Short mmCIF file of C-alpha atoms and ligand atoms in Angstrom, two decimals:
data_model
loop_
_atom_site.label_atom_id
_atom_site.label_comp_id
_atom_site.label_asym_id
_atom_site.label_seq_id
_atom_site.Cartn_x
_atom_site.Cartn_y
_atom_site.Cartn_z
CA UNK A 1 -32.40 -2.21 14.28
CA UNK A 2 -30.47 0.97 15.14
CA UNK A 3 -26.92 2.17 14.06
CA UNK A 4 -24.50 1.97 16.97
CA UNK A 5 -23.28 5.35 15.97
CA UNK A 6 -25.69 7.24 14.45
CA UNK A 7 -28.84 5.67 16.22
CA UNK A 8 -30.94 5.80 12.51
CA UNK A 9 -32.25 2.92 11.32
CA UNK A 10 -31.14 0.35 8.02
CA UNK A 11 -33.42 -0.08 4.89
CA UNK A 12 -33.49 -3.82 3.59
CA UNK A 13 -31.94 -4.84 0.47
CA UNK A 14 -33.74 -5.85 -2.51
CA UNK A 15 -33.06 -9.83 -1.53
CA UNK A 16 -35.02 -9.21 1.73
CA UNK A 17 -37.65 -12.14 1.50
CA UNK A 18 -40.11 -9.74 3.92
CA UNK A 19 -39.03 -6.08 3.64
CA UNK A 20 -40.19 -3.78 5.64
CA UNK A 21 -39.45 -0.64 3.66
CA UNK A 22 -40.22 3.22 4.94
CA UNK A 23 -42.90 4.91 3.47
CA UNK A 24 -42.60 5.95 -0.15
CA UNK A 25 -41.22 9.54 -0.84
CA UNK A 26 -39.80 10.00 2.83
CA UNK A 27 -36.26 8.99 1.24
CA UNK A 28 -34.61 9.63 -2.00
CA UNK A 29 -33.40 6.57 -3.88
CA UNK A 30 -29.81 7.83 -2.70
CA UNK A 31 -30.71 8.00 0.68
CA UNK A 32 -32.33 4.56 0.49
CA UNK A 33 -29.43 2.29 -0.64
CA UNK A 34 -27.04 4.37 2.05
CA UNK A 35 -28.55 3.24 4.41
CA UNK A 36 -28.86 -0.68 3.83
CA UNK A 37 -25.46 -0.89 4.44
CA UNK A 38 -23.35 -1.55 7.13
CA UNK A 39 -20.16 -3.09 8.89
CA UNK A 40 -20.56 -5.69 11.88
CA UNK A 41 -18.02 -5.76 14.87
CA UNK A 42 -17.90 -8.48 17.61
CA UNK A 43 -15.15 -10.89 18.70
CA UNK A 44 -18.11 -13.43 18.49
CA UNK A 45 -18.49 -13.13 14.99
CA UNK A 46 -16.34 -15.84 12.41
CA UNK A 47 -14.46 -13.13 10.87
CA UNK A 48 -14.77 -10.64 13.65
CA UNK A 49 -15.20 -7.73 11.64
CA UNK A 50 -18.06 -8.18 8.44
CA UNK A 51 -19.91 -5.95 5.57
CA UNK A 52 -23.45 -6.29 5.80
CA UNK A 53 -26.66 -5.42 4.36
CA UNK A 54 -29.78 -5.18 6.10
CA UNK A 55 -32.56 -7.46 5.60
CA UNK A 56 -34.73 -6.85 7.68
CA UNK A 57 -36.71 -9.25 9.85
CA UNK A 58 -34.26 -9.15 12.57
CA UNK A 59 -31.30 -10.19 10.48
CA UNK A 60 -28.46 -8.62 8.70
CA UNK A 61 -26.65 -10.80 5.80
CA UNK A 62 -22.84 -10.88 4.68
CA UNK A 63 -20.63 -12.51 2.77
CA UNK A 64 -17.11 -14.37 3.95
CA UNK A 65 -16.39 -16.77 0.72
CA UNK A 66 -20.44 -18.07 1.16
CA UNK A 67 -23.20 -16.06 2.35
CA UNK A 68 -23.54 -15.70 5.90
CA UNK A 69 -26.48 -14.81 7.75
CA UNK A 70 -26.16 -12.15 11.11
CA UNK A 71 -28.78 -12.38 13.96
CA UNK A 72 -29.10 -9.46 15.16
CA UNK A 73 -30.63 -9.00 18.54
CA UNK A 74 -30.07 -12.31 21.09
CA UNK A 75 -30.20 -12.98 24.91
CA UNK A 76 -27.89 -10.43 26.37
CA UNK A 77 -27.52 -7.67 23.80
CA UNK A 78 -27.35 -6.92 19.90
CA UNK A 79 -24.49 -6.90 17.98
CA UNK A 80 -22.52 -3.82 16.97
CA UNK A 81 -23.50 -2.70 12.90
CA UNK A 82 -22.83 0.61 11.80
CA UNK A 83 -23.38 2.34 8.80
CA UNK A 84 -20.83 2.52 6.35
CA UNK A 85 -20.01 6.13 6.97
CA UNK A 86 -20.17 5.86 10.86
CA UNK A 87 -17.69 3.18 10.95
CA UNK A 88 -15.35 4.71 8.73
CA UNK A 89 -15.40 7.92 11.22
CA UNK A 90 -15.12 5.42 14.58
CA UNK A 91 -12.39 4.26 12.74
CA UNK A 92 -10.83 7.44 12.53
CA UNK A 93 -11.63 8.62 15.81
CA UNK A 94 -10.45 5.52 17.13
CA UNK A 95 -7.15 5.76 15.11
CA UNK A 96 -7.57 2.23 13.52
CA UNK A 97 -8.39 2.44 9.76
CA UNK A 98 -6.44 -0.19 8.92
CA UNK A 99 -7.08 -3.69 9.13
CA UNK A 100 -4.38 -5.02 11.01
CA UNK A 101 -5.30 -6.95 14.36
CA UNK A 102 -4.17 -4.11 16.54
CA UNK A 103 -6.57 -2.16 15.10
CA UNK A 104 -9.38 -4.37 14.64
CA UNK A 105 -8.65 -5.32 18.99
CA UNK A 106 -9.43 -1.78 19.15
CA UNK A 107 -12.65 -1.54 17.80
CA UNK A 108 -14.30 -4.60 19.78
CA UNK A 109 -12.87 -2.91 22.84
CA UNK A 110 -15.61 -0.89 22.53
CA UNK A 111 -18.11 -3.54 23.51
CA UNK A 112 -15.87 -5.35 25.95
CA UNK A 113 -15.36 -1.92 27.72
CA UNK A 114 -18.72 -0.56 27.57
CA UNK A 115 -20.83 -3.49 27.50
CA UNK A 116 -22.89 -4.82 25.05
CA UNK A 117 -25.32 -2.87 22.82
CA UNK A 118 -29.07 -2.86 24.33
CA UNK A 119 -31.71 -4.62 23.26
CA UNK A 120 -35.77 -3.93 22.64
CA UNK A 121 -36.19 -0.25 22.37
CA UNK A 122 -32.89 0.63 23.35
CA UNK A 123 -31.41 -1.39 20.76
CA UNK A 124 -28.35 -0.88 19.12
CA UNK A 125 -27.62 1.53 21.77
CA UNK A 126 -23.95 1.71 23.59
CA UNK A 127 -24.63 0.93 27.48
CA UNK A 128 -22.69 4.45 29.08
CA UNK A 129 -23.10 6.82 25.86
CA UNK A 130 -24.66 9.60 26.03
CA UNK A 131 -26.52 9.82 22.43
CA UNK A 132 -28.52 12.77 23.26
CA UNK A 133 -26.19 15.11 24.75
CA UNK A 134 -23.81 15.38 22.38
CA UNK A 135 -23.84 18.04 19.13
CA UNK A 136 -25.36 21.31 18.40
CA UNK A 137 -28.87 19.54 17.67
CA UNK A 138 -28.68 16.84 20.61
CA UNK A 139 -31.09 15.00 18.64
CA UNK A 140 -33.08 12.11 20.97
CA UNK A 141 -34.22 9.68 18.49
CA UNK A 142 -35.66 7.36 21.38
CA UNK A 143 -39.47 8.54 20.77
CA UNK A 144 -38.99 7.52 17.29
CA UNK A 145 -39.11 3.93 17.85
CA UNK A 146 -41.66 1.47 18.14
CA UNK A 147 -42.10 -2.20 18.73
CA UNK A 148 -44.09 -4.02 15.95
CA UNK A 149 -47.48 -4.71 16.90
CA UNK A 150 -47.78 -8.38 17.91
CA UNK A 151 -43.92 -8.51 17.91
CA UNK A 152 -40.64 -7.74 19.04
CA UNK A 153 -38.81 -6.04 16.24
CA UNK A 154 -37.94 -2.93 15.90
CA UNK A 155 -39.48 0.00 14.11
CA UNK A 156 -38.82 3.55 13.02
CA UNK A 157 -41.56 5.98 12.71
CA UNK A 158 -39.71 8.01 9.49
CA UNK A 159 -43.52 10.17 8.93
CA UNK A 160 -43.10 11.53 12.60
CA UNK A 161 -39.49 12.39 12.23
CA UNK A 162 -39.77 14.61 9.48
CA UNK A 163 -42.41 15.90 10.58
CA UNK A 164 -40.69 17.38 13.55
CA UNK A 165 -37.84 18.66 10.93
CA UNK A 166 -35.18 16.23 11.89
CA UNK A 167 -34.75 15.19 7.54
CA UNK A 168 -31.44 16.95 7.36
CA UNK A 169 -30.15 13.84 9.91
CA UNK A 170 -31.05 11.27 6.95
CA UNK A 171 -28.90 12.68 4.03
CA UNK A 172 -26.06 10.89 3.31
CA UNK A 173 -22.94 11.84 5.50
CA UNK A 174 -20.65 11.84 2.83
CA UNK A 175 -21.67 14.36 0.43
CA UNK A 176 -19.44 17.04 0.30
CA UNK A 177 -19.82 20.67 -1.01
CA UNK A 178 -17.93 21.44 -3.97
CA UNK A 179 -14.08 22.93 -3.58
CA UNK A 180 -12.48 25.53 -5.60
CA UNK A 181 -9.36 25.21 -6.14
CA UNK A 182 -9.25 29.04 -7.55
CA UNK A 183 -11.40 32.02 -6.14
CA UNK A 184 -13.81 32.88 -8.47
CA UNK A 185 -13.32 37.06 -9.69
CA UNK A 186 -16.82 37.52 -9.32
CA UNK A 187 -16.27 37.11 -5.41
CA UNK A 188 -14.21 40.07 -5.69
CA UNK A 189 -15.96 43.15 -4.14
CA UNK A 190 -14.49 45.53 -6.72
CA UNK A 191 -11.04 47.48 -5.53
CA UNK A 192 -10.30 47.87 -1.78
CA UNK A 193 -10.96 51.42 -1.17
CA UNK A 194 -7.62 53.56 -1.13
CA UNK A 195 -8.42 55.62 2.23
CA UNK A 196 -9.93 54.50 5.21
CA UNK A 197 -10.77 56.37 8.44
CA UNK A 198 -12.18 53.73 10.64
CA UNK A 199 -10.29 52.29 13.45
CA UNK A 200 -10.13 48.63 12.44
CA UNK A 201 -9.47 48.56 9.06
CA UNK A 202 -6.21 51.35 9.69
CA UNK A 203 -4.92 48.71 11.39
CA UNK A 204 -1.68 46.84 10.09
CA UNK A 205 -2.64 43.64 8.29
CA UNK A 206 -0.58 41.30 10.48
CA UNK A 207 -2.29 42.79 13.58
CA UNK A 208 -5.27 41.07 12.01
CA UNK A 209 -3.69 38.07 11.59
CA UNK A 210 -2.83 37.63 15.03
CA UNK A 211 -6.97 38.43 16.06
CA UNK A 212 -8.03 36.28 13.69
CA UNK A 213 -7.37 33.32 15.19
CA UNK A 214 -9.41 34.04 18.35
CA UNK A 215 -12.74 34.23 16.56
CA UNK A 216 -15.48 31.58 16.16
CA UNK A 217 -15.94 30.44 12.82
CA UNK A 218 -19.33 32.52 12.24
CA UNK A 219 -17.56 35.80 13.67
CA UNK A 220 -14.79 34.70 11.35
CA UNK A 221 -17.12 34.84 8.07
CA UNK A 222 -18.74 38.18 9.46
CA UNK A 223 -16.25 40.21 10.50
CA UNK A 224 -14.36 39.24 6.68
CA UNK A 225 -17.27 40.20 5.15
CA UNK A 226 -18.37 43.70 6.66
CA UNK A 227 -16.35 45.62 4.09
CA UNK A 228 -14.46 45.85 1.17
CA UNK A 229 -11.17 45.54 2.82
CA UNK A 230 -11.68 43.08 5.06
CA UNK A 231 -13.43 41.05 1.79
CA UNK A 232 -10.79 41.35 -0.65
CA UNK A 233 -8.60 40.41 2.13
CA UNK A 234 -10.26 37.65 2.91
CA UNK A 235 -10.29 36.14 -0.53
CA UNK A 236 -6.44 36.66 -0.70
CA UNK A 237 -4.15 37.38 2.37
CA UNK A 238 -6.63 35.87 5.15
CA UNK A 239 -7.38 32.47 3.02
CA UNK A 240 -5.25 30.54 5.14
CA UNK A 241 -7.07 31.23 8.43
CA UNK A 242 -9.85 29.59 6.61
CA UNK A 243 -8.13 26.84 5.48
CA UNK A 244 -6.75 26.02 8.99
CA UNK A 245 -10.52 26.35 10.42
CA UNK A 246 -11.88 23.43 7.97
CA UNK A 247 -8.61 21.28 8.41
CA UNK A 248 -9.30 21.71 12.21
CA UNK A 249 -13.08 20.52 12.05
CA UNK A 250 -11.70 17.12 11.14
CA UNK A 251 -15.31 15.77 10.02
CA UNK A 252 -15.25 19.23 7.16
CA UNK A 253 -13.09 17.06 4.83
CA UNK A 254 -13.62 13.52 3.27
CA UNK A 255 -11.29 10.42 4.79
CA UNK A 256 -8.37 9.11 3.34
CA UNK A 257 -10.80 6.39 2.60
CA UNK A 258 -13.60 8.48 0.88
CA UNK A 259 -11.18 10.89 -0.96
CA UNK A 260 -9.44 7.10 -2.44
CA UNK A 261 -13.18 5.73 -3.78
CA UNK A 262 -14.59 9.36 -5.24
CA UNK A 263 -14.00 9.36 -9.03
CA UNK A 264 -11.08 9.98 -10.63
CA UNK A 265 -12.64 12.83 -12.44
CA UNK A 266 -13.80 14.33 -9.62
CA UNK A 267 -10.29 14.31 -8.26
CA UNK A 268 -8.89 15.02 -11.24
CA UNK A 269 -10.46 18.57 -10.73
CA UNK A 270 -9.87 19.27 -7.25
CA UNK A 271 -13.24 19.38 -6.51
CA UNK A 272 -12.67 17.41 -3.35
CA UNK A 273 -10.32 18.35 -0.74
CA UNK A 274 -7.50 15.83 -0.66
CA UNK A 275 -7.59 14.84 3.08
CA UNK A 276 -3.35 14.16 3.15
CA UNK A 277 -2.37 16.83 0.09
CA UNK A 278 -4.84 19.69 1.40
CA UNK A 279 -4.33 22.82 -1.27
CA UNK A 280 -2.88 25.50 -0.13
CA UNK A 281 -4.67 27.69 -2.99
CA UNK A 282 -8.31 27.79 -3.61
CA UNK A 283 -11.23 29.05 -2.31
CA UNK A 284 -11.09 28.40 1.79
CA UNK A 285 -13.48 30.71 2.85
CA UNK A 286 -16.17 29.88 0.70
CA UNK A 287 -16.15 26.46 1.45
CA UNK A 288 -15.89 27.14 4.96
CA UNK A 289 -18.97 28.88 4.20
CA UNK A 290 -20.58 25.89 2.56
CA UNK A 291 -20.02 23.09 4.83
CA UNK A 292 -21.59 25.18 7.37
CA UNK A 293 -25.24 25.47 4.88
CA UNK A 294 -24.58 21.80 3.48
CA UNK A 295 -27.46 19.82 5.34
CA UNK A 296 -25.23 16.20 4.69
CA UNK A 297 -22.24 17.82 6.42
CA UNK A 298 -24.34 18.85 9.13
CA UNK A 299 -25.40 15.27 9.87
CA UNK A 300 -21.65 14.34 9.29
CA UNK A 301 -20.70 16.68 11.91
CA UNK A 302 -23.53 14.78 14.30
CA UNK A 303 -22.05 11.25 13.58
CA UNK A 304 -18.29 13.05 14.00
CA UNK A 305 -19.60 14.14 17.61
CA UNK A 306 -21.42 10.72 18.72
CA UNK A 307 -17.92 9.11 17.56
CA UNK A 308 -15.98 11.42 19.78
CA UNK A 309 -18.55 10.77 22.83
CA UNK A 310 -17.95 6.87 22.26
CA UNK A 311 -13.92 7.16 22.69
CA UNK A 312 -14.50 9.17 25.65
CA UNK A 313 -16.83 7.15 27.39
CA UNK A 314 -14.16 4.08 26.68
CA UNK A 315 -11.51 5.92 28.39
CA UNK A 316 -13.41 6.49 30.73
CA UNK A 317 -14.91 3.47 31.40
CA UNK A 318 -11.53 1.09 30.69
CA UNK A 319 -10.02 0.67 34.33
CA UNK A 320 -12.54 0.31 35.50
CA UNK A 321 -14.37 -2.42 33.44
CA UNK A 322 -11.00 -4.79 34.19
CA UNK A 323 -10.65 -5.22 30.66
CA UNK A 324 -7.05 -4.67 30.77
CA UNK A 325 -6.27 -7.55 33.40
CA UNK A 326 -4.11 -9.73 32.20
CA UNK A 327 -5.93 -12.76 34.04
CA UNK A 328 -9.48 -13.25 34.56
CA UNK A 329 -10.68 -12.68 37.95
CA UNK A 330 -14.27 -12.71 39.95
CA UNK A 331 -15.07 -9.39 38.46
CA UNK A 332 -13.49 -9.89 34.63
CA UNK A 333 -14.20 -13.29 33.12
CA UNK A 334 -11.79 -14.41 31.00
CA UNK A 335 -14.22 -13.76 28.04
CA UNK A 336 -14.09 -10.17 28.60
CA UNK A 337 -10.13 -9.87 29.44
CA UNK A 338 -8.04 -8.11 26.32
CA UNK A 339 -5.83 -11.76 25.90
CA UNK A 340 -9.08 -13.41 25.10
CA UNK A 341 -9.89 -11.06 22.63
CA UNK A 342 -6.38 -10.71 20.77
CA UNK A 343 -6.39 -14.75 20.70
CA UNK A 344 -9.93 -14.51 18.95
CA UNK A 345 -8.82 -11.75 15.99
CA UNK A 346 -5.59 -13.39 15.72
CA UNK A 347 -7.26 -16.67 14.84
CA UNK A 348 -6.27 -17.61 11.38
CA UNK A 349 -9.65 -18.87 10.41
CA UNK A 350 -11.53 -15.64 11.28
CA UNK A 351 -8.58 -13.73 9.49
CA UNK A 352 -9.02 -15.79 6.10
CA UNK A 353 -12.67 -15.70 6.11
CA UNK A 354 -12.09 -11.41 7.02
CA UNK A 355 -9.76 -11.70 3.72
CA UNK A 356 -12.59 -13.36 2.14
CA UNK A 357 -15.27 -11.15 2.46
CA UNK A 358 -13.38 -7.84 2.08
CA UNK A 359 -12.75 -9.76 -1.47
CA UNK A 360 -16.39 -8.88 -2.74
CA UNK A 361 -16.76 -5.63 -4.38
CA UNK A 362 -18.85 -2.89 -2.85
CA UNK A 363 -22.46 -3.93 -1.60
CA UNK A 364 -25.09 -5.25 -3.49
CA UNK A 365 -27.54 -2.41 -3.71
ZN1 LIG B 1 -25.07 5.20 11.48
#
């Protein structure tokens, strides 16, 4: 089993009757219940849209008012599970957080667009999506996976991964470095000197602010840090370039979503960038700094890319797969038009059971 995001593989839960665990050590116990869980999409499934938890064996399990058990792979495809995190940034990218059947239409457009998710080797894997091309890292997990000797599930090979120093993909997505909401005086390189002779730093502060804009985020943090001026600047008057830079990253910052389920204590101390109240005070540079050394935020910032590669390849792809037609024709059955699909989400029954299961609290690591 693969994510249809991310591409990484799901751990089984503890009520797996034949786990299939990775090797001890390779990931921490945080790491481990991440990534059991996961959210289903497909028009063919009762409620449409479903939590699940992997357990293993070919199967995921969830939970609409009884427990419900989730085949993965079948004749034609495998279904469309993402990890928690990934589907709360397709959701995002996709501009459908909510759960209302407009935006739920949207997300199993995906499939009906780009065709089903592969199966075997490739499985999990959008049809049209180019996985490997995308990112800073364009990490190619394909020689990572395995079929089971004497069978046809699966496998990841976690020993030959690390090995090849791909571990800073497996932390979890959604760690974020620590804000501060006040600049610490010990970042303070003493006084700005009173005189200076060298061309930039003579230079009006506001003609700085209009350059500033024009740099890439690491010339940013160099060219702020090469003096005294430019430093104490930086901590003060410049702050807000900084700010802008994360806020423009989009994947920098939690979710509406993420920021709502952290603690209240650690929102209580600003700790965490409110998504829809960003600060205007605090510490923008250094945390600008710090998402770019945090190891989860740098496999965030993979998943954020992967997500933006999927809507893409959907608008690309949408005239052209007929999806749109009103009427089914040669080309389009009627099981792949957009009517068919708005009658199936609208179907009271699937939205009851959707009720249902969004009822149970959290997953059952
Ligand atoms: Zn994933």
């Amino acid at each position: 089993m693969s994510c249809t995001l991310c591409r990484l593989p799901f751990t089984p839960h503890k009520t797996s009757v034949d786990p299939y665990p990775p090797p001890p050590g390779l990931l921490t116990d945080r790491q481990y219940r991440y990534f059991i869980n996961g959210v289903a999409i497909g028009q063919y499934l009762p409620t449409v849209l479903l939590k699940v938890e992997w357990l293993d064996q070919g199967f995921f399990g969830g939970y609409t008012g009884a427990v419900m058990v989730l085949k993965w792979e079948s004749d034609g495809g495998t279904v469309m599970v993402f990890h928690t995190v990934c589907a709360s940034i397709l959701r995002r990218i996709f501009k459908c957080e909510d759960e209302s059947n407009e935006s739920i239409i949207k997300l199993c457009e995906i499939e009906f667009i780009l065709g089903r998710p592969l199966q075997g080797l490739d499985g999990g894997r959008l049809p049209r999506v180019g996985y490997e091309d995308v990112g800073d890292e364009k990490l190619d997990l394909r020689p990572y996976y395995y079929l089971e000797e004497h069978g046809d599930l699966m496998r990841f090979d976690y020993e030959m991964f690390k090995n090849n120093g791909h571990s800073w993909a497996l932390n979890k997505p959604d760690a974020f470095p620590r804000f501060r909401n006040t600049v610490a005086p010990t970042r303070f390189p003493g006084p700005p000197l009173k005189e200076t002779t060298d061309i930039l730093t003579k230079q009006p502060i506001d003609i700085l602010h209009v350059l500033l804009p024009y740099l890439p985020n690491p010339s940013f943090v160099r060219l702020l840090s090469t003096c005294r001026t430019f430093r104490h600047a930086a901590l003060t008057t410049f702050q807000a370039h900084a700010r802008q830079r994360v806020l423009e990253l989009g994947w920098a910052v939690p979710l509406s979503g993420e920021y709502a389920s952290a603690s209240q204590s650690i929102r209580e101390q600003d700790i965490m960038v409110d998504p829809d109240a960003p600060p205007f005070d605090g510490d923008w540079l250094f945390y600008l700094s710090s998402i770019h050394k945090s190891q989860s935020l740098r496999a965030r910032r993979r998943l954020w890319a992967i997500g933006e590669e999927i809507f893409h390849a959907v608008e690309e792809h949408r005239i052209a797969s007929g999806y749109d037609e009103a009427i089914s024709t040669e080309d389009t059955p009627e099981s792949r038009t957009r009517k068919q699909l708005e009658r199936h989400v609208g179907d009271p029954l699937a939205a009851t059971l959707r009720k249902l299961g969004s009822l149970k609290v959290g997953g059952r690591s």
